[in-house]
Short mmCIF file of N, CA and C in Angstrom, two decimals:
data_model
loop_
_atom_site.label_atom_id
_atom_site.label_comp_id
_atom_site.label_asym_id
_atom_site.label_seq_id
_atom_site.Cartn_x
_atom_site.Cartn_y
_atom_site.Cartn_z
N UNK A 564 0.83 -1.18 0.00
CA UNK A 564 0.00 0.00 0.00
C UNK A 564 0.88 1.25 0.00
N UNK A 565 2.13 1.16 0.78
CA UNK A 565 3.07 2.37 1.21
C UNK A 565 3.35 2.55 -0.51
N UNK A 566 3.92 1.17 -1.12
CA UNK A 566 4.17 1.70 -2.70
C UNK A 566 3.43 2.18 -3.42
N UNK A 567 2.53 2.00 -3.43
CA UNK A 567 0.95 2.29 -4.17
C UNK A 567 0.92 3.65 -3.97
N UNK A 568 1.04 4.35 -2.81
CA UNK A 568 1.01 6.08 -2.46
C UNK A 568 2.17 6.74 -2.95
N UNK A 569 3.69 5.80 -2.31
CA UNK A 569 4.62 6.56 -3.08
C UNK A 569 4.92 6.53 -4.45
N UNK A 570 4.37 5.70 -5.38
CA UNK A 570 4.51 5.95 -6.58
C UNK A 570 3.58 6.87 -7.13
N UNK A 571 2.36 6.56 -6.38
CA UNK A 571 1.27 7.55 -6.90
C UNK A 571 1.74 9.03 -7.43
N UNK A 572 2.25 9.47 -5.83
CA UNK A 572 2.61 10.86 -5.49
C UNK A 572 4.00 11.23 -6.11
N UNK A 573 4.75 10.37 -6.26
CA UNK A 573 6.08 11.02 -6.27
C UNK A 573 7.01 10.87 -7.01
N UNK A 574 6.45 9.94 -8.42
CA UNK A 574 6.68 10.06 -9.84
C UNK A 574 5.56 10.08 -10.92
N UNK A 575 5.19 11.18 -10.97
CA UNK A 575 3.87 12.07 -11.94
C UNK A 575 4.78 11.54 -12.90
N UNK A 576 5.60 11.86 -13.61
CA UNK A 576 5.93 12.26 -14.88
C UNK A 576 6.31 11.08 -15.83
N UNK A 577 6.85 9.58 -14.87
CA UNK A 577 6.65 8.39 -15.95
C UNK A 577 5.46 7.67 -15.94
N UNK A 578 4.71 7.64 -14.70
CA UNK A 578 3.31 6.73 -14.43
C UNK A 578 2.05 7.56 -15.78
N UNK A 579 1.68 7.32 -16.35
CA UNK A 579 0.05 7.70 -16.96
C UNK A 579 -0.77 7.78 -16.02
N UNK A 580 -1.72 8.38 -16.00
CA UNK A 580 -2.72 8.53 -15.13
C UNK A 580 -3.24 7.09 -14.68
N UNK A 581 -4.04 6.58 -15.72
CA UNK A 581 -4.53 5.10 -16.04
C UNK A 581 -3.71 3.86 -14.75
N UNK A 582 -2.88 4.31 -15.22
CA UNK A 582 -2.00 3.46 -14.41
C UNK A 582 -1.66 3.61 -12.90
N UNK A 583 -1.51 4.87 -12.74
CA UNK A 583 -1.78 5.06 -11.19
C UNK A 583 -3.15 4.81 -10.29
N UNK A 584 -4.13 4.96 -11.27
CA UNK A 584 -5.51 4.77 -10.74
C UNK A 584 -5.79 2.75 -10.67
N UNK A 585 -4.81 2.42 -11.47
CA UNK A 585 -4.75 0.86 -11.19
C UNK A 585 -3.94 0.67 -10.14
N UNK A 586 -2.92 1.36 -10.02
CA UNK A 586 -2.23 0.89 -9.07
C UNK A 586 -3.05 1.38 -7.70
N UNK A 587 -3.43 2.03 -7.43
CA UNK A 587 -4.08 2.53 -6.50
C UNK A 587 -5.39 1.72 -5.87
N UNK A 588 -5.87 1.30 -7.01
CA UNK A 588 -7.24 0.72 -7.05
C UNK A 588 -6.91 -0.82 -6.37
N UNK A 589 -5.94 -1.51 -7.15
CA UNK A 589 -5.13 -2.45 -6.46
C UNK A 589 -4.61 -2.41 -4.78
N UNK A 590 -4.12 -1.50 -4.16
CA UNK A 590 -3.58 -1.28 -2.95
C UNK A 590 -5.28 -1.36 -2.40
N UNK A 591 -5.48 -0.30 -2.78
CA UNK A 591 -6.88 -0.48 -1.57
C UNK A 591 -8.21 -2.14 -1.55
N UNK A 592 -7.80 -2.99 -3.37
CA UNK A 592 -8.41 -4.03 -2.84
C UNK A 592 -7.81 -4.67 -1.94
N UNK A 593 -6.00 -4.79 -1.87
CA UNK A 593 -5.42 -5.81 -0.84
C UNK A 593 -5.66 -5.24 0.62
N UNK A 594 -6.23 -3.79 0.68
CA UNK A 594 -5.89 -3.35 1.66
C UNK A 594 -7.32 -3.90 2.66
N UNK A 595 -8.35 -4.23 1.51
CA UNK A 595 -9.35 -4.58 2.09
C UNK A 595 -9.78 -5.93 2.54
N UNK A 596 -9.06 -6.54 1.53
CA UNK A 596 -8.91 -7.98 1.94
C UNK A 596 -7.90 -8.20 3.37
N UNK A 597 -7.09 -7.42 3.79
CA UNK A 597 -6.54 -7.91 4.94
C UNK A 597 -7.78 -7.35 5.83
N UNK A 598 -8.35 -6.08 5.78
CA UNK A 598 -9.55 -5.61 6.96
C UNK A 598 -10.46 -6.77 6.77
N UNK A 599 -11.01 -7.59 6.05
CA UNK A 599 -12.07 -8.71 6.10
C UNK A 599 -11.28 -9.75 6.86
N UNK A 600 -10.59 -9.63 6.92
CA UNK A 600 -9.52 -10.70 7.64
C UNK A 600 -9.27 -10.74 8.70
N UNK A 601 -9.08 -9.53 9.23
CA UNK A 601 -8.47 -9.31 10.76
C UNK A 601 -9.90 -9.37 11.40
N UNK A 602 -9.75 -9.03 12.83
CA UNK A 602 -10.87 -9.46 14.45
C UNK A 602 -12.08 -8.22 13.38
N UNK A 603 -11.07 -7.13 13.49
CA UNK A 603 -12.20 -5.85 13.16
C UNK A 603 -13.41 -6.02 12.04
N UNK A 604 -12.40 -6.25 11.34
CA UNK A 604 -13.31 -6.79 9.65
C UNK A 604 -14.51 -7.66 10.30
N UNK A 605 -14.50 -9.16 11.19
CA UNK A 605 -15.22 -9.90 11.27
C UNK A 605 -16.43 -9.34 11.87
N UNK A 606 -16.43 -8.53 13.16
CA UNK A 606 -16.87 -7.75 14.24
C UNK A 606 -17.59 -6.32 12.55
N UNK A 607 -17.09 -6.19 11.81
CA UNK A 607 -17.25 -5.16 11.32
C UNK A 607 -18.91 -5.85 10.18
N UNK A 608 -18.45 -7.31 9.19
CA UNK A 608 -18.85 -7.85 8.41
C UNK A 608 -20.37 -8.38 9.75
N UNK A 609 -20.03 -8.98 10.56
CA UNK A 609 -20.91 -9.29 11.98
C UNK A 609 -22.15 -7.46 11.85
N UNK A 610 -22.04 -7.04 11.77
CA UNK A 610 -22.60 -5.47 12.24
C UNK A 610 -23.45 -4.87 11.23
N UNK A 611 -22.91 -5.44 9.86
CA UNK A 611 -23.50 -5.07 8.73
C UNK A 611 -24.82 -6.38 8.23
N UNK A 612 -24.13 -7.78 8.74
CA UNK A 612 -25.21 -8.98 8.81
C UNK A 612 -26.47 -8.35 9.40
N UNK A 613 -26.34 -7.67 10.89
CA UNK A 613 -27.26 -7.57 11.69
C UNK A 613 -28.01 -6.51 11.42
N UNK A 614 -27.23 -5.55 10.55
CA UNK A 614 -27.87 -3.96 10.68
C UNK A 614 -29.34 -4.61 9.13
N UNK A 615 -28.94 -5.17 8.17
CA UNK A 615 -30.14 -5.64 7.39
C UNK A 615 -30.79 -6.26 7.77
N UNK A 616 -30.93 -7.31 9.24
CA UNK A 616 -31.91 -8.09 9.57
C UNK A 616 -32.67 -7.33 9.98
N UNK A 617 -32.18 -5.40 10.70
CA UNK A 617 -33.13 -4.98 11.61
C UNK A 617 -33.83 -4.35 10.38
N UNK A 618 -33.35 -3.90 9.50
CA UNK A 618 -33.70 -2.85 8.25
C UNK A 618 -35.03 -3.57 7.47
N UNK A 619 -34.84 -4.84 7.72
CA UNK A 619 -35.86 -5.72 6.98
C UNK A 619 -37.37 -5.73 8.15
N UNK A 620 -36.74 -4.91 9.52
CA UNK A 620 -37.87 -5.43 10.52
C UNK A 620 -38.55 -3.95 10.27
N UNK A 621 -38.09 -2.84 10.37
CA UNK A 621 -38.83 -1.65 9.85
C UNK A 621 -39.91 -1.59 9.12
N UNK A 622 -41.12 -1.21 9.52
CA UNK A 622 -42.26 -0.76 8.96
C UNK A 622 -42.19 0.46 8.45
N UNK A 623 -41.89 1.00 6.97
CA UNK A 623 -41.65 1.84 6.50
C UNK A 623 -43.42 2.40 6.63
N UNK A 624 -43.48 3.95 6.14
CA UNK A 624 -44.47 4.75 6.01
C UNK A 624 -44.98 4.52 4.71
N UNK A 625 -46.71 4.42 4.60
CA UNK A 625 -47.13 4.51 3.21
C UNK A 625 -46.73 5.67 2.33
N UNK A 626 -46.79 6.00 1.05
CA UNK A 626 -46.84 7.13 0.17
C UNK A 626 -47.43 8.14 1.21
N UNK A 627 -48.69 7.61 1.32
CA UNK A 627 -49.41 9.20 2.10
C UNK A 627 -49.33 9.30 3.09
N UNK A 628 -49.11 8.50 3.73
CA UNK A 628 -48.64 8.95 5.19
C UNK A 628 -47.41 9.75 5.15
N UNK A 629 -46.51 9.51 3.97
CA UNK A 629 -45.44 10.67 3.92
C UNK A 629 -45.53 11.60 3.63
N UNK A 630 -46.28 12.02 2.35
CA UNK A 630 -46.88 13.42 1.90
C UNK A 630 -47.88 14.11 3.35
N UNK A 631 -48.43 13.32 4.14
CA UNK A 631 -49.13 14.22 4.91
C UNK A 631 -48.46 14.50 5.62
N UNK A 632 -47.56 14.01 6.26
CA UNK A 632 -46.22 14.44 7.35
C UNK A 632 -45.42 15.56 6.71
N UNK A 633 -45.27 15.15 5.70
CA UNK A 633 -44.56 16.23 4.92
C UNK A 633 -44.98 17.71 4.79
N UNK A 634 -46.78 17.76 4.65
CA UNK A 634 -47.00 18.52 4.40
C UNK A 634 -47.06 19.48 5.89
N UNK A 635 -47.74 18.65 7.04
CA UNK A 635 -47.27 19.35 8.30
C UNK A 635 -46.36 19.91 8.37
N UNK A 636 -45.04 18.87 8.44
CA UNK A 636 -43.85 19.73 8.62
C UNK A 636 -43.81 20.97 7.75
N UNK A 637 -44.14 21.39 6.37
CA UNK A 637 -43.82 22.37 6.58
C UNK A 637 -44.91 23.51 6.33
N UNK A 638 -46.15 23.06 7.18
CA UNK A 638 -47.13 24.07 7.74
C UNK A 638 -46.73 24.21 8.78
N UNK A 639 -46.02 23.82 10.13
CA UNK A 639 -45.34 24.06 10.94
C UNK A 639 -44.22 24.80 10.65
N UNK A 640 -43.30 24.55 9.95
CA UNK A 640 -42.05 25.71 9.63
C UNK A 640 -42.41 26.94 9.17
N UNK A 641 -43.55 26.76 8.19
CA UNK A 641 -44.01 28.50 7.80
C UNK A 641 -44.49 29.20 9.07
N UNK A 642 -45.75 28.68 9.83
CA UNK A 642 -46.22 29.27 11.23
C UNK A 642 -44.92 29.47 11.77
N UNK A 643 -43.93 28.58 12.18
CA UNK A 643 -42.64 28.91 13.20
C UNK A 643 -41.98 30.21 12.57
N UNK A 644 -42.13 30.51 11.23
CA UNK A 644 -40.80 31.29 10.44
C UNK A 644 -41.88 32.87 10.51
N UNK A 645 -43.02 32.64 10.74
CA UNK A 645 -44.05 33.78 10.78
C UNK A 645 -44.35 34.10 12.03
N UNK A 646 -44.38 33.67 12.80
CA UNK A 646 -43.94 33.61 14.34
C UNK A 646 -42.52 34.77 14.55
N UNK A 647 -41.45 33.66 14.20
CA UNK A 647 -40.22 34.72 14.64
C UNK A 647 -40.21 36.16 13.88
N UNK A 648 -40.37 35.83 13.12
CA UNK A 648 -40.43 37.08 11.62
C UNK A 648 -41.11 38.57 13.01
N UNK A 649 -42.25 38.04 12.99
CA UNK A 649 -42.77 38.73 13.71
C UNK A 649 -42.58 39.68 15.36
N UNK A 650 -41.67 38.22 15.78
CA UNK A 650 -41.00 39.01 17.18
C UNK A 650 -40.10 39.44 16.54
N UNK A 651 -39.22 39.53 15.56
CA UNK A 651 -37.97 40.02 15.35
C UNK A 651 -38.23 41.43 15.05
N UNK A 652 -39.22 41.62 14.28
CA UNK A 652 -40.10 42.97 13.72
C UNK A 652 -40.01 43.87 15.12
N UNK A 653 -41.33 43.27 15.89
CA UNK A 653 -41.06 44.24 17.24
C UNK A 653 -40.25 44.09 17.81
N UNK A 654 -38.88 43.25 18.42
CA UNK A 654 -37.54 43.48 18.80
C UNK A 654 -37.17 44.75 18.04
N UNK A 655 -36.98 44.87 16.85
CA UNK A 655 -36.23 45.76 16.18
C UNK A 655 -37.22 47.21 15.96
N UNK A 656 -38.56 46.94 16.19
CA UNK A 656 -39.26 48.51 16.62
C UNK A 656 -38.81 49.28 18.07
N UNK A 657 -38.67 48.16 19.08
CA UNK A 657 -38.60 48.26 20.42
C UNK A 657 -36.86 48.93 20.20
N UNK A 658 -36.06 48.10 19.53
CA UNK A 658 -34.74 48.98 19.47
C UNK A 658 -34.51 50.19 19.39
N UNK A 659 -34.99 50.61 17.82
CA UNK A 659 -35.37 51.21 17.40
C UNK A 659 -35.99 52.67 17.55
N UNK A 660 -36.95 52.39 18.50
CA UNK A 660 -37.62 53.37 19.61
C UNK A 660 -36.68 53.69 20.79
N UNK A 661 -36.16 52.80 21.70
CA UNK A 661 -34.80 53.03 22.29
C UNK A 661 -34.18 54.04 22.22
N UNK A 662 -33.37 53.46 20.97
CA UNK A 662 -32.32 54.44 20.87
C UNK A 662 -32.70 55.78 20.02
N UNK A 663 -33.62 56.12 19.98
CA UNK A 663 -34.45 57.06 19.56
C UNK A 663 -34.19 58.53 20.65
N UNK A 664 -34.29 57.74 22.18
CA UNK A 664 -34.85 58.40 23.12
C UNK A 664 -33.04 58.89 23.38
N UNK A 665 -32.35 58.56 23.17
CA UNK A 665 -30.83 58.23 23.56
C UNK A 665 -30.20 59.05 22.85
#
């Protein structure tokens, strides 16, 4: 892998592009085949088994049950954004008036 970087990097001018992207492409398959290999990889390959058994247990949302959530959320963000809009307005009258007096 160490060769794979130092050739990459640090002779541009005889490698072709093509060829560095093989060589490269190469380092990181061996590099992956040792991670499937070692404790981590197994513990890692173990994590990804389990994470689709739960993914398969999920009760996803119908079509419309998403569009109507959807549409709440953002009848809620407009009210919230018309809301602040609004205290920010009189914050900045109330300033405004303030430093008026000042």
């Amino acid at each position: 892998m160490l060769c794979s970087i130092a050739l990459f990097y640090l002779n541009p001018f005889v490698l072709n592009t093509l060829f560095k992207v093989l060589i490269l492409l190469f380092g990181l398959v061996v590099a992956a085949y040792f991670f499937i290999k070692s404790a981590q990889g197994d513990r890692f390959l173990y994590f990804v088994k389990e994470t689709r058994i739960e993914l398969r247990k999920v009760v996803w949302p119908s079509r419309e049950e998403t569009v109507k959530t959807t549409g709440m959320v953002m009848i809620a963000v407009i009210v919230v954004a018309i809301f602040l809009w609004i205290v920010d307005a009189f914050f900045t009258w109330g300033v405004k008036s303030i430093s008026l007096l000042f």
